[in-house]
PDB file of C-alpha atoms in Angstrom:
ATOM      1  CA  MET B   1      90.270 167.687 167.137  1.00  0.00           C
ATOM      2  CA  THR B   2      92.076 170.823 165.951  1.00  0.00           C
ATOM      3  CA  PRO B   3      92.391 170.966 162.131  1.00  0.00           C
ATOM      4  CA  GLY B   4      95.888 170.323 160.903  1.00  0.00           C
ATOM      5  CA  ARG B   5      97.028 168.533 164.073  1.00  0.00           C
ATOM      6  CA  PRO B   6      97.504 164.778 164.233  1.00  0.00           C
ATOM      7  CA  PRO B   7      95.306 162.922 166.720  1.00  0.00           C
ATOM      8  CA  LYS B   8      96.838 162.319 170.127  1.00  0.00           C
ATOM      9  CA  PRO B   9      97.855 158.705 170.696  1.00  0.00           C
ATOM     10  CA  ARG B  10      95.906 156.756 173.269  1.00  0.00           C
ATOM     11  CA  ALA B  11      97.512 156.045 176.621  1.00  0.00           C
ATOM     12  CA  SER B  12      98.237 152.442 175.691  1.00  0.00           C
ATOM     13  CA  GLN B  13      98.427 150.671 172.346  1.00  0.00           C
ATOM     14  CA  VAL B  14      98.922 147.255 173.968  1.00  0.00           C
ATOM     15  CA  PRO B  15      95.946 144.848 173.736  1.00  0.00           C
ATOM     16  CA  VAL B  16      94.510 144.024 177.157  1.00  0.00           C
ATOM     17  CA  ALA B  17      94.923 140.282 176.529  1.00  0.00           C
ATOM     18  CA  LEU B  18      98.718 140.687 176.385  1.00  0.00           C
ATOM     19  CA  TRP B  19      99.049 142.297 179.806  1.00  0.00           C
ATOM     20  CA  VAL B  20      98.666 139.033 181.732  1.00  0.00           C
ATOM     21  CA  PRO B  21     101.556 137.156 180.037  1.00  0.00           C
ATOM     22  CA  ALA B  22     103.623 140.361 180.106  1.00  0.00           C
ATOM     23  CA  VAL B  23     103.158 140.695 183.875  1.00  0.00           C
ATOM     24  CA  LEU B  24     103.953 136.996 184.352  1.00  0.00           C
ATOM     25  CA  ALA B  25     107.139 137.377 182.301  1.00  0.00           C
ATOM     26  CA  LEU B  26     108.181 140.378 184.397  1.00  0.00           C
ATOM     27  CA  ALA B  27     107.453 138.460 187.594  1.00  0.00           C
ATOM     28  CA  LEU B  28     109.581 135.553 186.361  1.00  0.00           C
ATOM     29  CA  VAL B  29     112.542 137.937 186.060  1.00  0.00           C
ATOM     30  CA  VAL B  30     112.000 140.148 189.114  1.00  0.00           C
ATOM     31  CA  LEU B  31     110.735 137.770 191.798  1.00  0.00           C
ATOM     32  CA  PRO B  32     113.888 135.605 191.963  1.00  0.00           C
ATOM     33  CA  VAL B  33     115.905 138.768 192.670  1.00  0.00           C
ATOM     34  CA  VAL B  34     113.385 139.688 195.369  1.00  0.00           C
ATOM     35  CA  GLY B  35     113.947 136.211 196.773  1.00  0.00           C
ATOM     36  CA  LEU B  36     117.627 137.042 197.187  1.00  0.00           C
ATOM     37  CA  LEU B  37     116.719 140.151 199.153  1.00  0.00           C
ATOM     38  CA  THR B  38     114.636 138.113 201.585  1.00  0.00           C
ATOM     39  CA  ARG B  39     117.669 135.933 202.331  1.00  0.00           C
ATOM     40  CA  VAL B  40     120.095 138.799 203.025  1.00  0.00           C
ATOM     41  CA  ASP B  41     121.658 139.049 206.457  1.00  0.00           C
ATOM     42  CA  ALA B  42     121.465 142.839 206.818  1.00  0.00           C
ATOM     43  CA  ALA B  43     123.748 142.904 209.851  1.00  0.00           C
ATOM     44  CA  ARG B  44     126.590 141.140 208.032  1.00  0.00           C
ATOM     45  CA  LEU B  45     125.968 142.633 204.586  1.00  0.00           C
ATOM     46  CA  PRO B  46     128.516 145.524 204.698  1.00  0.00           C
ATOM     47  CA  ALA B  47     131.287 143.266 206.009  1.00  0.00           C
ATOM     48  CA  LEU B  48     130.489 140.575 203.452  1.00  0.00           C
ATOM     49  CA  LEU B  49     130.487 143.021 200.532  1.00  0.00           C
ATOM     50  CA  LEU B  50     133.763 144.603 201.623  1.00  0.00           C
ATOM     51  CA  SER B  51     135.549 141.333 202.261  1.00  0.00           C
ATOM     52  CA  PRO B  52     138.841 140.820 200.360  1.00  0.00           C
ATOM     53  CA  ALA B  53     137.383 137.831 198.496  1.00  0.00           C
ATOM     54  CA  ALA B  54     134.382 139.829 197.232  1.00  0.00           C
ATOM     55  CA  LEU B  55     136.429 142.889 196.259  1.00  0.00           C
ATOM     56  CA  ASP B  56     139.093 140.808 194.490  1.00  0.00           C
ATOM     57  CA  ALA B  57     136.433 138.917 192.563  1.00  0.00           C
ATOM     58  CA  LEU B  58     134.612 142.129 191.614  1.00  0.00           C
ATOM     59  CA  ARG B  59     137.819 143.806 190.460  1.00  0.00           C
ATOM     60  CA  LEU B  60     138.808 140.786 188.383  1.00  0.00           C
ATOM     61  CA  SER B  61     135.336 140.530 186.845  1.00  0.00           C
ATOM     62  CA  VAL B  62     135.244 144.190 185.822  1.00  0.00           C
ATOM     63  CA  VAL B  63     138.802 144.249 184.454  1.00  0.00           C
ATOM     64  CA  THR B  64     138.513 141.017 182.469  1.00  0.00           C
ATOM     65  CA  GLY B  65     135.016 141.996 181.316  1.00  0.00           C
ATOM     66  CA  LEU B  66     136.298 145.289 179.907  1.00  0.00           C
ATOM     67  CA  ILE B  67     139.245 143.585 178.205  1.00  0.00           C
ATOM     68  CA  SER B  68     136.960 140.904 176.762  1.00  0.00           C
ATOM     69  CA  THR B  69     134.542 143.540 175.473  1.00  0.00           C
ATOM     70  CA  ALA B  70     137.384 145.448 173.811  1.00  0.00           C
ATOM     71  CA  LEU B  71     138.690 142.239 172.247  1.00  0.00           C
ATOM     72  CA  ALA B  72     135.196 141.356 171.062  1.00  0.00           C
ATOM     73  CA  LEU B  73     134.933 144.802 169.446  1.00  0.00           C
ATOM     74  CA  VAL B  74     138.292 144.554 167.671  1.00  0.00           C
ATOM     75  CA  LEU B  75     137.546 141.069 166.326  1.00  0.00           C
ATOM     76  CA  GLY B  76     133.749 141.023 166.182  1.00  0.00           C
ATOM     77  CA  ALA B  77     133.055 144.303 164.356  1.00  0.00           C
ATOM     78  CA  PRO B  78     135.039 143.287 161.244  1.00  0.00           C
ATOM     79  CA  LEU B  79     133.408 139.849 161.382  1.00  0.00           C
ATOM     80  CA  ALA B  80     129.938 141.438 161.491  1.00  0.00           C
ATOM     81  CA  LEU B  81     130.848 143.577 158.473  1.00  0.00           C
ATOM     82  CA  VAL B  82     132.039 140.529 156.538  1.00  0.00           C
ATOM     83  CA  LEU B  83     128.851 138.604 157.361  1.00  0.00           C
ATOM     84  CA  ALA B  84     126.626 141.527 156.380  1.00  0.00           C
ATOM     85  CA  ARG B  85     128.409 142.751 153.248  1.00  0.00           C
ATOM     86  CA  SER B  86     130.463 139.888 151.823  1.00  0.00           C
ATOM     87  CA  ARG B  87     129.124 137.629 149.075  1.00  0.00           C
ATOM     88  CA  LEU B  88     131.488 134.750 149.660  1.00  0.00           C
ATOM     89  CA  ARG B  89     130.106 131.250 149.526  1.00  0.00           C
ATOM     90  CA  GLY B  90     129.514 129.416 152.759  1.00  0.00           C
ATOM     91  CA  LEU B  91     128.660 132.489 154.820  1.00  0.00           C
ATOM     92  CA  ARG B  92     125.605 130.686 156.181  1.00  0.00           C
ATOM     93  CA  VAL B  93     127.869 128.025 157.660  1.00  0.00           C
ATOM     94  CA  VAL B  94     130.240 130.676 159.012  1.00  0.00           C
ATOM     95  CA  ARG B  95     127.332 132.504 160.630  1.00  0.00           C
ATOM     96  CA  ALA B  96     126.163 129.264 162.243  1.00  0.00           C
ATOM     97  CA  PHE B  97     129.577 128.779 163.842  1.00  0.00           C
ATOM     98  CA  VAL B  98     129.614 132.402 165.030  1.00  0.00           C
ATOM     99  CA  LEU B  99     126.248 131.918 166.726  1.00  0.00           C
ATOM    100  CA  LEU B 100     127.204 128.547 168.200  1.00  0.00           C
ATOM    101  CA  PRO B 101     128.344 129.945 171.594  1.00  0.00           C
ATOM    102  CA  LEU B 102     124.854 131.392 172.056  1.00  0.00           C
ATOM    103  CA  VAL B 103     123.272 127.924 172.138  1.00  0.00           C
ATOM    104  CA  LEU B 104     126.109 125.778 173.482  1.00  0.00           C
ATOM    105  CA  PRO B 105     126.334 125.199 177.233  1.00  0.00           C
ATOM    106  CA  PRO B 106     129.235 127.432 178.377  1.00  0.00           C
ATOM    107  CA  VAL B 107     131.012 124.438 179.908  1.00  0.00           C
ATOM    108  CA  VAL B 108     131.255 122.928 176.422  1.00  0.00           C
ATOM    109  CA  GLY B 109     132.957 126.088 175.232  1.00  0.00           C
ATOM    110  CA  GLY B 110     135.359 125.838 178.151  1.00  0.00           C
ATOM    111  CA  LEU B 111     136.214 122.252 177.266  1.00  0.00           C
ATOM    112  CA  ALA B 112     136.713 123.219 173.617  1.00  0.00           C
ATOM    113  CA  LEU B 113     139.135 125.980 174.631  1.00  0.00           C
ATOM    114  CA  LEU B 114     140.926 123.649 177.046  1.00  0.00           C
ATOM    115  CA  TYR B 115     141.469 120.910 174.490  1.00  0.00           C
ATOM    116  CA  LEU B 116     142.606 123.423 171.883  1.00  0.00           C
ATOM    117  CA  LEU B 117     144.870 125.596 174.021  1.00  0.00           C
ATOM    118  CA  GLY B 118     145.753 123.202 176.834  1.00  0.00           C
ATOM    119  CA  ARG B 119     149.144 121.541 177.087  1.00  0.00           C
ATOM    120  CA  THR B 120     147.925 118.529 175.076  1.00  0.00           C
ATOM    121  CA  GLY B 121     145.965 120.586 172.536  1.00  0.00           C
ATOM    122  CA  PRO B 122     147.269 121.301 169.033  1.00  0.00           C
ATOM    123  CA  LEU B 123     147.765 125.036 169.635  1.00  0.00           C
ATOM    124  CA  GLY B 124     148.613 124.550 173.279  1.00  0.00           C
ATOM    125  CA  GLN B 125     151.603 122.382 172.385  1.00  0.00           C
ATOM    126  CA  LEU B 126     152.918 125.079 170.062  1.00  0.00           C
ATOM    127  CA  LEU B 127     152.491 127.726 172.745  1.00  0.00           C
ATOM    128  CA  ASP B 128     154.172 125.470 175.290  1.00  0.00           C
ATOM    129  CA  THR B 129     157.319 125.328 173.158  1.00  0.00           C
ATOM    130  CA  VAL B 130     157.778 129.063 173.689  1.00  0.00           C
ATOM    131  CA  GLY B 131     156.899 128.879 177.363  1.00  0.00           C
ATOM    132  CA  LEU B 132     153.374 130.274 177.060  1.00  0.00           C
ATOM    133  CA  ARG B 133     150.566 128.507 178.931  1.00  0.00           C
ATOM    134  CA  LEU B 134     147.047 129.901 178.833  1.00  0.00           C
ATOM    135  CA  PRO B 135     144.842 127.573 180.925  1.00  0.00           C
ATOM    136  CA  TYR B 136     144.264 128.622 184.530  1.00  0.00           C
ATOM    137  CA  THR B 137     145.541 132.154 183.953  1.00  0.00           C
ATOM    138  CA  THR B 138     143.827 135.539 183.787  1.00  0.00           C
ATOM    139  CA  ALA B 139     144.291 135.442 180.004  1.00  0.00           C
ATOM    140  CA  ALA B 140     142.211 132.259 179.987  1.00  0.00           C
ATOM    141  CA  VAL B 141     139.403 134.162 181.731  1.00  0.00           C
ATOM    142  CA  VAL B 142     139.498 136.823 179.007  1.00  0.00           C
ATOM    143  CA  LEU B 143     139.416 134.211 176.236  1.00  0.00           C
ATOM    144  CA  ALA B 144     136.532 132.341 177.840  1.00  0.00           C
ATOM    145  CA  GLN B 145     134.524 135.535 178.293  1.00  0.00           C
ATOM    146  CA  THR B 146     135.241 136.645 174.738  1.00  0.00           C
ATOM    147  CA  PHE B 147     134.197 133.254 173.376  1.00  0.00           C
ATOM    148  CA  VAL B 148     130.748 133.401 174.964  1.00  0.00           C
ATOM    149  CA  ALA B 149     130.134 137.169 174.696  1.00  0.00           C
ATOM    150  CA  MET B 150     131.416 138.154 171.241  1.00  0.00           C
ATOM    151  CA  PRO B 151     128.408 136.679 169.357  1.00  0.00           C
ATOM    152  CA  PHE B 152     126.167 139.248 171.066  1.00  0.00           C
ATOM    153  CA  LEU B 153     128.196 142.047 169.496  1.00  0.00           C
ATOM    154  CA  VAL B 154     128.388 140.352 166.095  1.00  0.00           C
ATOM    155  CA  VAL B 155     124.635 139.736 165.975  1.00  0.00           C
ATOM    156  CA  GLY B 156     123.831 143.314 166.983  1.00  0.00           C
ATOM    157  CA  LEU B 157     126.163 144.931 164.475  1.00  0.00           C
ATOM    158  CA  GLU B 158     125.270 142.597 161.622  1.00  0.00           C
ATOM    159  CA  GLY B 159     121.575 143.294 162.188  1.00  0.00           C
ATOM    160  CA  ALA B 160     122.238 147.036 162.134  1.00  0.00           C
ATOM    161  CA  LEU B 161     124.205 146.762 158.889  1.00  0.00           C
ATOM    162  CA  ARG B 162     121.478 144.704 157.236  1.00  0.00           C
ATOM    163  CA  THR B 163     118.792 147.134 158.374  1.00  0.00           C
ATOM    164  CA  ALA B 164     120.729 150.122 157.051  1.00  0.00           C
ATOM    165  CA  GLY B 165     121.454 148.350 153.800  1.00  0.00           C
ATOM    166  CA  GLY B 166     124.431 148.983 151.562  1.00  0.00           C
ATOM    167  CA  ARG B 167     123.047 151.881 149.583  1.00  0.00           C
ATOM    168  CA  TYR B 168     125.117 154.501 151.409  1.00  0.00           C
ATOM    169  CA  GLU B 169     128.323 152.566 150.781  1.00  0.00           C
ATOM    170  CA  ARG B 170     127.376 152.211 147.100  1.00  0.00           C
ATOM    171  CA  VAL B 171     126.734 155.949 146.806  1.00  0.00           C
ATOM    172  CA  ALA B 172     130.109 156.662 148.392  1.00  0.00           C
ATOM    173  CA  ALA B 173     131.764 154.266 145.938  1.00  0.00           C
ATOM    174  CA  THR B 174     130.152 156.029 142.970  1.00  0.00           C
ATOM    175  CA  LEU B 175     131.580 159.317 144.284  1.00  0.00           C
ATOM    176  CA  GLY B 176     135.081 157.858 144.177  1.00  0.00           C
ATOM    177  CA  ALA B 177     135.565 156.812 147.801  1.00  0.00           C
ATOM    178  CA  GLY B 178     137.724 153.745 148.327  1.00  0.00           C
ATOM    179  CA  PRO B 179     136.766 150.831 150.611  1.00  0.00           C
ATOM    180  CA  TRP B 180     138.717 152.114 153.614  1.00  0.00           C
ATOM    181  CA  LEU B 181     137.413 155.696 153.286  1.00  0.00           C
ATOM    182  CA  THR B 182     133.876 154.382 152.877  1.00  0.00           C
ATOM    183  CA  PHE B 183     134.287 152.262 155.984  1.00  0.00           C
ATOM    184  CA  ARG B 184     135.551 155.186 158.087  1.00  0.00           C
ATOM    185  CA  ARG B 185     133.197 157.909 156.820  1.00  0.00           C
ATOM    186  CA  VAL B 186     130.017 155.927 156.065  1.00  0.00           C
ATOM    187  CA  THR B 187     129.935 152.466 157.645  1.00  0.00           C
ATOM    188  CA  VAL B 188     131.262 153.410 161.086  1.00  0.00           C
ATOM    189  CA  PRO B 189     128.672 156.202 161.603  1.00  0.00           C
ATOM    190  CA  LEU B 190     125.965 153.729 160.597  1.00  0.00           C
ATOM    191  CA  LEU B 191     127.187 151.299 163.242  1.00  0.00           C
ATOM    192  CA  LEU B 192     127.505 153.758 166.121  1.00  0.00           C
ATOM    193  CA  PRO B 193     123.855 153.613 167.338  1.00  0.00           C
ATOM    194  CA  ALA B 194     123.849 149.805 167.470  1.00  0.00           C
ATOM    195  CA  LEU B 195     127.399 149.682 168.775  1.00  0.00           C
ATOM    196  CA  GLY B 196     126.472 151.107 172.173  1.00  0.00           C
ATOM    197  CA  SER B 197     123.733 148.577 172.928  1.00  0.00           C
ATOM    198  CA  SER B 198     125.839 145.717 171.542  1.00  0.00           C
ATOM    199  CA  LEU B 199     128.792 146.642 173.754  1.00  0.00           C
ATOM    200  CA  VAL B 200     126.533 146.823 176.806  1.00  0.00           C
ATOM    201  CA  LEU B 201     125.171 143.326 176.154  1.00  0.00           C
ATOM    202  CA  THR B 202     128.656 141.992 175.464  1.00  0.00           C
ATOM    203  CA  PHE B 203     130.083 143.390 178.693  1.00  0.00           C
ATOM    204  CA  ALA B 204     127.101 142.212 180.737  1.00  0.00           C
ATOM    205  CA  ARG B 205     127.441 138.701 179.308  1.00  0.00           C
ATOM    206  CA  ALA B 206     131.186 138.646 180.015  1.00  0.00           C
ATOM    207  CA  LEU B 207     130.561 139.887 183.546  1.00  0.00           C
ATOM    208  CA  GLY B 208     128.251 136.976 184.311  1.00  0.00           C
ATOM    209  CA  GLU B 209     130.220 134.233 182.561  1.00  0.00           C
ATOM    210  CA  PHE B 210     130.706 131.097 184.670  1.00  0.00           C
ATOM    211  CA  GLY B 211     130.804 127.737 182.870  1.00  0.00           C
ATOM    212  CA  ALA B 212     133.526 128.353 180.286  1.00  0.00           C
ATOM    213  CA  THR B 213     135.621 130.254 182.822  1.00  0.00           C
ATOM    214  CA  ILE B 214     135.678 127.590 185.520  1.00  0.00           C
ATOM    215  CA  THR B 215     136.393 124.871 182.955  1.00  0.00           C
ATOM    216  CA  PHE B 216     139.193 126.635 181.100  1.00  0.00           C
ATOM    217  CA  ALA B 217     140.582 128.996 183.744  1.00  0.00           C
ATOM    218  CA  GLY B 218     139.767 127.328 187.033  1.00  0.00           C
ATOM    219  CA  SER B 219     138.972 129.216 190.237  1.00  0.00           C
ATOM    220  CA  LEU B 220     142.114 130.764 191.715  1.00  0.00           C
ATOM    221  CA  GLN B 221     141.505 133.744 193.994  1.00  0.00           C
ATOM    222  CA  GLY B 222     143.005 136.930 192.599  1.00  0.00           C
ATOM    223  CA  THR B 223     143.885 135.248 189.292  1.00  0.00           C
ATOM    224  CA  THR B 224     140.856 133.563 187.740  1.00  0.00           C
ATOM    225  CA  ARG B 225     138.108 133.653 190.393  1.00  0.00           C
ATOM    226  CA  THR B 226     135.654 136.141 188.981  1.00  0.00           C
ATOM    227  CA  LEU B 227     132.540 137.147 190.890  1.00  0.00           C
ATOM    228  CA  PRO B 228     130.311 134.341 189.505  1.00  0.00           C
ATOM    229  CA  LEU B 229     132.972 131.788 190.453  1.00  0.00           C
ATOM    230  CA  ALA B 230     133.387 133.361 193.884  1.00  0.00           C
ATOM    231  CA  ILE B 231     129.629 133.076 194.441  1.00  0.00           C
ATOM    232  CA  TYR B 232     129.670 129.386 193.523  1.00  0.00           C
ATOM    233  CA  THR B 233     132.715 128.641 195.688  1.00  0.00           C
ATOM    234  CA  THR B 234     131.483 130.619 198.697  1.00  0.00           C
ATOM    235  CA  ALA B 235     128.027 129.033 198.578  1.00  0.00           C
ATOM    236  CA  GLN B 236     129.584 125.729 199.629  1.00  0.00           C
ATOM    237  CA  SER B 237     130.554 127.116 203.046  1.00  0.00           C
ATOM    238  CA  ASP B 238     128.793 130.466 203.662  1.00  0.00           C
ATOM    239  CA  VAL B 239     125.396 130.981 202.082  1.00  0.00           C
ATOM    240  CA  ASP B 240     125.019 134.511 203.462  1.00  0.00           C
ATOM    241  CA  ALA B 241     128.284 135.584 201.829  1.00  0.00           C
ATOM    242  CA  ALA B 242     127.231 133.980 198.531  1.00  0.00           C
ATOM    243  CA  VAL B 243     123.899 135.835 198.640  1.00  0.00           C
ATOM    244  CA  ALA B 244     125.689 139.126 199.347  1.00  0.00           C
ATOM    245  CA  MET B 245     128.025 138.574 196.382  1.00  0.00           C
ATOM    246  CA  SER B 246     125.028 137.655 194.224  1.00  0.00           C
ATOM    247  CA  LEU B 247     123.338 140.932 195.070  1.00  0.00           C
ATOM    248  CA  LEU B 248     126.575 142.756 194.329  1.00  0.00           C
ATOM    249  CA  LEU B 249     126.688 141.170 190.874  1.00  0.00           C
ATOM    250  CA  VAL B 250     123.022 142.041 190.285  1.00  0.00           C
ATOM    251  CA  VAL B 251     123.608 145.677 191.260  1.00  0.00           C
ATOM    252  CA  VAL B 252     126.685 145.991 189.030  1.00  0.00           C
ATOM    253  CA  ALA B 253     124.857 144.443 186.078  1.00  0.00           C
ATOM    254  CA  LEU B 254     121.858 146.726 186.572  1.00  0.00           C
ATOM    255  CA  LEU B 255     124.095 149.773 186.783  1.00  0.00           C
ATOM    256  CA  VAL B 256     125.806 148.814 183.530  1.00  0.00           C
ATOM    257  CA  ILE B 257     122.489 148.374 181.736  1.00  0.00           C
ATOM    258  CA  VAL B 258     120.677 151.383 183.244  1.00  0.00           C
ATOM    259  CA  VAL B 259     123.576 153.812 182.781  1.00  0.00           C
ATOM    260  CA  ALA B 260     124.737 152.675 179.352  1.00  0.00           C
ATOM    261  CA  ARG B 261     121.460 151.629 177.749  1.00  0.00           C
ATOM    262  CA  PRO B 262     119.824 155.099 177.619  1.00  0.00           C
ATOM    263  CA  LYS B 263     122.895 156.491 175.879  1.00  0.00           C
ATOM    264  CA  ALA B 264     122.722 153.697 173.323  1.00  0.00           C
ATOM    265  CA  VAL B 265     119.025 154.447 172.756  1.00  0.00           C
ATOM    266  CA  GLU B 266     119.697 158.174 172.375  1.00  0.00           C
ATOM    267  CA  GLY B 267     122.136 157.392 169.615  1.00  0.00           C
ATOM    268  CA  GLN B 268     119.367 155.699 167.665  1.00  0.00           C
ATOM    269  CA  LEU B 269     117.003 158.706 167.844  1.00  0.00           C
TER     270      LEU B 269
END
């Protein structure tokens, strides 16, 4: 070893005993996707992927997913800041409610939205008086996706804020910076590395949302039938088309993660 130089790390720091469960975990994720590939009808695949139903569903999924992710950012980032920095009583209970969509079956979330915003729900009746009906509309898709996906963004940003601590904000306050200036010049830069990965997870979750969407928004082609709903509906009559749409959703999700994730990681280095 050359004096003054740190020793080179070994090729692997992972204990040999952990490789077997790691490989099994990877197989549990990868092999089902391989199973889809074995069921593909290669001759019909291009026509199935370019069918109006598949393209409409893909377009609706991407558009509503982007809108839901933006809405989750506008609402979820301030909520994460409140959970991480506020000292109000009852924050533990508030945090439990924020995390609830992560553990609830999505269909329960869809029912909750339906009975709140439906025509017989307390808020739905108020909206109905002004001629606004949300269930079974594209707006309902956005709300359902935001409901199930926003906790991913809140958890990611709150964890980043807790890891960074509040010392930088306190230093800025001692230098005379007000709360809003501190937020813009100190807190936001602290959040940027975690923001990228959180937005990726939020969009990916919104893209694959099924249960809350079909319960609250229904499955109307061109209006509320996102790609997951189109897969479910098509599987009843044409398995090959459902498999093709499933692969399309897998490819889109992988592209989102592979393209966006490295940029999020670079921001943390």
